[in-house]
Tab-separated table of C-alpha atoms in Angstrom:
chain	number	residue	atom	x	y	z
K	1	UNK	CA	5.885	4.044	15.920
K	2	UNK	CA	4.504	6.821	16.308
K	3	UNK	CA	1.525	7.240	13.567
K	4	UNK	CA	3.422	10.252	12.799
K	5	UNK	CA	6.296	8.326	12.508
K	6	UNK	CA	5.175	6.068	10.535
K	7	UNK	CA	3.216	8.705	8.334
K	8	UNK	CA	6.984	9.693	7.819
K	9	UNK	CA	7.966	6.720	6.056
K	10	UNK	CA	4.739	6.891	3.764
K	11	UNK	CA	6.240	10.204	2.148
K	12	UNK	CA	10.014	8.444	2.408
K	13	UNK	CA	9.544	6.868	-0.477
K	14	UNK	CA	7.353	7.326	-3.555
K	15	UNK	CA	6.582	3.344	-4.134
K	16	UNK	CA	4.662	1.446	-1.965
K	17	UNK	CA	4.992	-2.667	-1.805
K	18	UNK	CA	2.080	-4.697	-1.532
K	19	UNK	CA	2.650	-8.748	-1.390
K	20	UNK	CA	1.028	-10.705	-3.723
K	21	UNK	CA	2.640	-14.302	-3.622
K	22	UNK	CA	0.483	-16.181	-6.236
K	23	UNK	CA	2.685	-13.629	-8.159
K	24	UNK	CA	6.085	-13.841	-7.564
K	25	UNK	CA	7.395	-16.494	-9.935
K	26	UNK	CA	7.365	-18.337	-7.123
K	27	UNK	CA	9.922	-16.715	-5.009
K	28	UNK	CA	7.719	-16.477	-0.687
K	29	UNK	CA	7.012	-12.814	0.656
K	30	UNK	CA	9.881	-13.073	2.979
K	31	UNK	CA	12.517	-13.080	-0.393
K	32	UNK	CA	10.483	-10.209	-2.499
K	33	UNK	CA	10.107	-7.726	0.391
K	34	UNK	CA	13.606	-8.242	0.907
K	35	UNK	CA	14.694	-7.026	-2.211
K	36	UNK	CA	11.817	-4.024	-2.096
K	37	UNK	CA	13.628	-3.573	1.561
K	38	UNK	CA	16.949	-3.074	-0.566
K	39	UNK	CA	15.551	-1.165	-3.202
K	40	UNK	CA	14.897	1.279	-0.966
K	41	UNK	CA	11.082	0.716	0.094
K	42	UNK	CA	9.522	2.665	3.356
K	43	UNK	CA	6.495	1.356	3.227
K	44	UNK	CA	5.022	-2.607	2.588
K	45	UNK	CA	1.758	-3.989	2.870
K	46	UNK	CA	1.019	-7.351	3.664
K	47	UNK	CA	-2.401	-8.759	1.876
K	48	UNK	CA	-2.558	-12.430	1.022
K	49	UNK	CA	-6.069	-13.045	1.458
K	50	UNK	CA	-5.861	-17.063	0.952
K	51	UNK	CA	-4.046	-18.296	3.033
K	52	UNK	CA	-4.710	-19.637	6.549
K	53	UNK	CA	-4.917	-17.955	9.727
K	54	UNK	CA	-1.909	-19.586	11.064
K	55	UNK	CA	0.423	-19.572	7.683
K	56	UNK	CA	-0.362	-15.714	7.525
K	57	UNK	CA	0.627	-15.279	11.547
K	58	UNK	CA	3.793	-16.844	10.899
K	59	UNK	CA	4.356	-15.215	7.789
K	60	UNK	CA	3.991	-11.792	8.956
K	61	UNK	CA	6.152	-12.668	12.370
K	62	UNK	CA	8.875	-13.139	9.868
K	63	UNK	CA	8.209	-10.241	8.016
K	64	UNK	CA	7.262	-7.555	10.658
K	65	UNK	CA	11.375	-8.069	11.953
K	66	UNK	CA	12.374	-7.998	8.732
K	67	UNK	CA	10.632	-4.499	8.095
K	68	UNK	CA	11.891	-3.287	11.793
K	69	UNK	CA	15.485	-4.435	10.606
K	70	UNK	CA	15.393	-2.044	7.957
K	71	UNK	CA	12.972	0.708	9.303
K	72	UNK	CA	10.599	0.565	7.195
K	73	UNK	CA	6.864	0.760	7.835
K	74	UNK	CA	4.854	-2.673	7.930
K	75	UNK	CA	0.989	-2.873	7.157
K	76	UNK	CA	-1.384	-5.297	7.109
K	77	UNK	CA	-4.206	-5.570	4.765
K	78	UNK	CA	-7.844	-6.538	6.202
K	79	UNK	CA	-7.129	-8.650	9.091
K	80	UNK	CA	-7.146	-6.183	12.307
K	81	UNK	CA	-6.582	-9.219	14.270
K	82	UNK	CA	-3.181	-9.622	12.890
K	83	UNK	CA	-1.780	-6.026	12.922
K	84	UNK	CA	-1.703	-6.189	16.535
K	85	UNK	CA	-0.649	-9.455	16.578
K	86	UNK	CA	2.008	-9.257	15.035
K	87	UNK	CA	2.733	-5.169	16.673
K	88	UNK	CA	2.157	-3.876	13.150
K	89	UNK	CA	2.584	0.080	12.329
K	90	UNK	CA	-0.527	0.248	10.688
K	91	UNK	CA	-3.529	-1.737	9.084
K	92	UNK	CA	-5.219	-1.487	5.855
K	93	UNK	CA	-9.336	-1.386	5.262
K	94	UNK	CA	-11.325	-1.418	2.496
K	95	UNK	CA	-15.102	-0.191	1.809
K	96	UNK	CA	-16.606	-2.960	3.464
K	97	UNK	CA	-14.493	-3.925	5.808
K	98	UNK	CA	-14.740	-2.957	9.128
K	99	UNK	CA	-15.399	1.147	10.331
K	100	UNK	CA	-12.707	2.833	10.330
K	101	UNK	CA	-13.732	4.256	13.753
K	102	UNK	CA	-14.358	0.657	14.893
K	103	UNK	CA	-10.471	-0.015	13.972
K	104	UNK	CA	-9.301	2.929	15.791
K	105	UNK	CA	-11.127	1.652	19.008
K	106	UNK	CA	-9.363	-1.706	18.412
K	107	UNK	CA	-5.695	-0.319	16.902
K	108	UNK	CA	-5.244	2.122	19.520
K	109	UNK	CA	-3.355	5.802	18.181
K	110	UNK	CA	-0.449	5.067	17.157
K	111	UNK	CA	-1.240	2.660	14.357
K	112	UNK	CA	-1.903	4.123	10.639
K	113	UNK	CA	-5.008	3.508	9.009
K	114	UNK	CA	-5.136	3.507	5.446
K	115	UNK	CA	-8.879	3.167	3.566
K	116	UNK	CA	-9.771	2.402	0.582
K	117	UNK	CA	-11.369	4.729	-2.230
K	118	UNK	CA	-12.697	4.779	-5.092
K	119	UNK	CA	-14.874	7.430	-6.449
K	120	UNK	CA	-15.287	11.599	-4.871
K	121	UNK	CA	-18.136	10.720	-2.619
K	122	UNK	CA	-15.869	8.137	-1.195
K	123	UNK	CA	-13.036	10.365	-0.495
K	124	UNK	CA	-15.806	12.705	0.751
K	125	UNK	CA	-16.203	10.100	3.159
K	126	UNK	CA	-12.830	10.218	4.383
K	127	UNK	CA	-12.133	13.230	4.559
K	128	UNK	CA	-14.526	13.582	7.172
K	129	UNK	CA	-12.612	10.648	9.295
K	130	UNK	CA	-8.863	12.491	8.767
K	131	UNK	CA	-8.516	12.183	12.336
K	132	UNK	CA	-9.127	8.612	12.640
K	133	UNK	CA	-7.853	7.633	9.382
K	134	UNK	CA	-3.664	8.769	7.886
K	135	UNK	CA	-4.115	8.037	4.373
K	136	UNK	CA	-6.277	6.990	1.493
K	137	UNK	CA	-5.759	4.399	-1.634
K	138	UNK	CA	-7.270	5.632	-4.638
K	139	UNK	CA	-7.761	3.800	-7.371
K	140	UNK	CA	-8.001	1.150	-9.240
K	141	UNK	CA	-6.170	4.055	-11.830
K	142	UNK	CA	-6.173	0.954	-14.474
K	143	UNK	CA	-7.650	-2.432	-14.633
K	144	UNK	CA	-5.754	-5.082	-12.808
K	145	UNK	CA	-6.100	-9.161	-12.370
K	146	UNK	CA	-5.439	-8.005	-8.498
K	147	UNK	CA	-9.106	-6.735	-8.108
K	148	UNK	CA	-10.358	-7.856	-11.508
K	149	UNK	CA	-14.334	-6.988	-10.189
K	150	UNK	CA	-13.154	-3.174	-9.514
K	151	UNK	CA	-13.961	-0.994	-12.681
K	152	UNK	CA	-10.929	1.394	-13.542
K	153	UNK	CA	-12.025	4.706	-11.971
K	154	UNK	CA	-8.683	6.764	-14.637
K	155	UNK	CA	-7.358	9.732	-14.324
K	156	UNK	CA	-10.049	12.136	-13.571
K	157	UNK	CA	-10.118	10.707	-9.679
K	158	UNK	CA	-6.591	10.630	-8.926
K	159	UNK	CA	-6.979	14.517	-10.372
K	160	UNK	CA	-9.961	14.833	-7.712
K	161	UNK	CA	-7.541	13.161	-5.330
K	162	UNK	CA	-4.658	15.254	-5.278
K	163	UNK	CA	-7.343	18.388	-5.332
K	164	UNK	CA	-10.159	17.303	-2.353
K	165	UNK	CA	-7.744	14.497	-0.173
K	166	UNK	CA	-7.595	16.003	3.195
K	167	UNK	CA	-4.587	13.044	4.042
K	168	UNK	CA	-1.939	12.170	2.432
K	169	UNK	CA	-2.911	9.706	-0.586
K	170	UNK	CA	-1.499	6.855	-2.672
K	171	UNK	CA	-2.816	6.087	-6.220
K	172	UNK	CA	-2.929	1.973	-7.461
K	173	UNK	CA	-4.429	-0.386	-9.128
K	174	UNK	CA	-2.403	-1.009	-12.664
K	175	UNK	CA	0.431	1.146	-12.393
K	176	UNK	CA	3.489	-0.356	-14.008
K	177	UNK	CA	6.833	0.947	-15.116
K	178	UNK	CA	5.537	2.170	-18.507
K	179	UNK	CA	2.456	4.716	-17.345
K	180	UNK	CA	3.346	6.032	-13.610
K	181	UNK	CA	5.112	9.018	-15.113
K	182	UNK	CA	1.006	9.698	-16.468
K	183	UNK	CA	-0.627	9.209	-12.764
K	184	UNK	CA	1.730	11.384	-11.593
K	185	UNK	CA	1.076	13.762	-14.207
K	186	UNK	CA	-2.563	13.601	-13.433
K	187	UNK	CA	-1.465	14.928	-9.208
K	188	UNK	CA	-0.408	11.534	-7.565
K	189	UNK	CA	3.051	11.544	-5.564
K	190	UNK	CA	2.975	8.009	-3.927
K	191	UNK	CA	2.163	5.276	-5.785
K	192	UNK	CA	1.208	1.546	-5.970
K	193	UNK	CA	2.859	-1.469	-7.398
K	194	UNK	CA	1.761	-4.705	-7.218
K	195	UNK	CA	2.943	-7.533	-9.698
K	196	UNK	CA	5.067	-5.177	-11.838
K	197	UNK	CA	7.455	-5.345	-9.198
K	198	UNK	CA	6.944	-9.143	-7.521
K	199	UNK	CA	6.907	-10.506	-11.223
K	200	UNK	CA	9.900	-8.643	-12.138
K	201	UNK	CA	12.894	-11.111	-12.889
K	202	UNK	CA	14.807	-8.272	-10.998
K	203	UNK	CA	13.160	-6.757	-8.070
K	204	UNK	CA	15.785	-4.235	-6.920
K	205	UNK	CA	16.310	-2.868	-10.776
K	206	UNK	CA	12.625	-3.147	-11.093
K	207	UNK	CA	12.144	-0.790	-8.739
K	208	UNK	CA	15.126	2.130	-9.714
K	209	UNK	CA	13.498	2.131	-12.980
K	210	UNK	CA	9.878	3.263	-11.866
K	211	UNK	CA	11.911	5.422	-9.710
K	212	UNK	CA	13.614	6.690	-12.727
K	213	UNK	CA	10.374	6.917	-14.625
K	214	UNK	CA	9.266	9.484	-11.905
K	215	UNK	CA	12.582	11.131	-13.076
K	216	UNK	CA	11.833	12.122	-16.549
């Protein structure tokens, strides 16, 4: 998939899925991602920081095949080598990871690069690299246990991103069924939802509820 094709999937469905096996009620990432894809998700990020390199690789080989079957983009969090090894569609990096320009040199021109940002200053720095990166993460909007040490940025930064980001952005951090519409009201159009989905008894039903909450 080209970068342009992958980014068309970014905009094809408003919910961006992220794995969190420890918060998946005993289900495997394969089971959870299958349910996400059946519900229509088109952007799936693999985020597992504590597994061994071999375990991550073996899991991602399966998930790469699964996402390709459903015509969805597969993004790897942090691990550029893993993204290359499984021929992922993209890699998502944080402020403390390899610089975007170095990642671009490593992955070439076809893989998308997402970059987490947490402040207007970081967004402006990202804008200077709009030819290198393809989208940014904006958050955490609310307090979240998946990023326990990060301070919530609130709605003001979401609004700032809506008015100032040179690339598409996805709001992230504590977004759930009951507050996703409030994030939409402040300018977000793409939403990364983690535990509200992975912990749901019925993942497909939960994703439909999230979509319905955006339509009200």
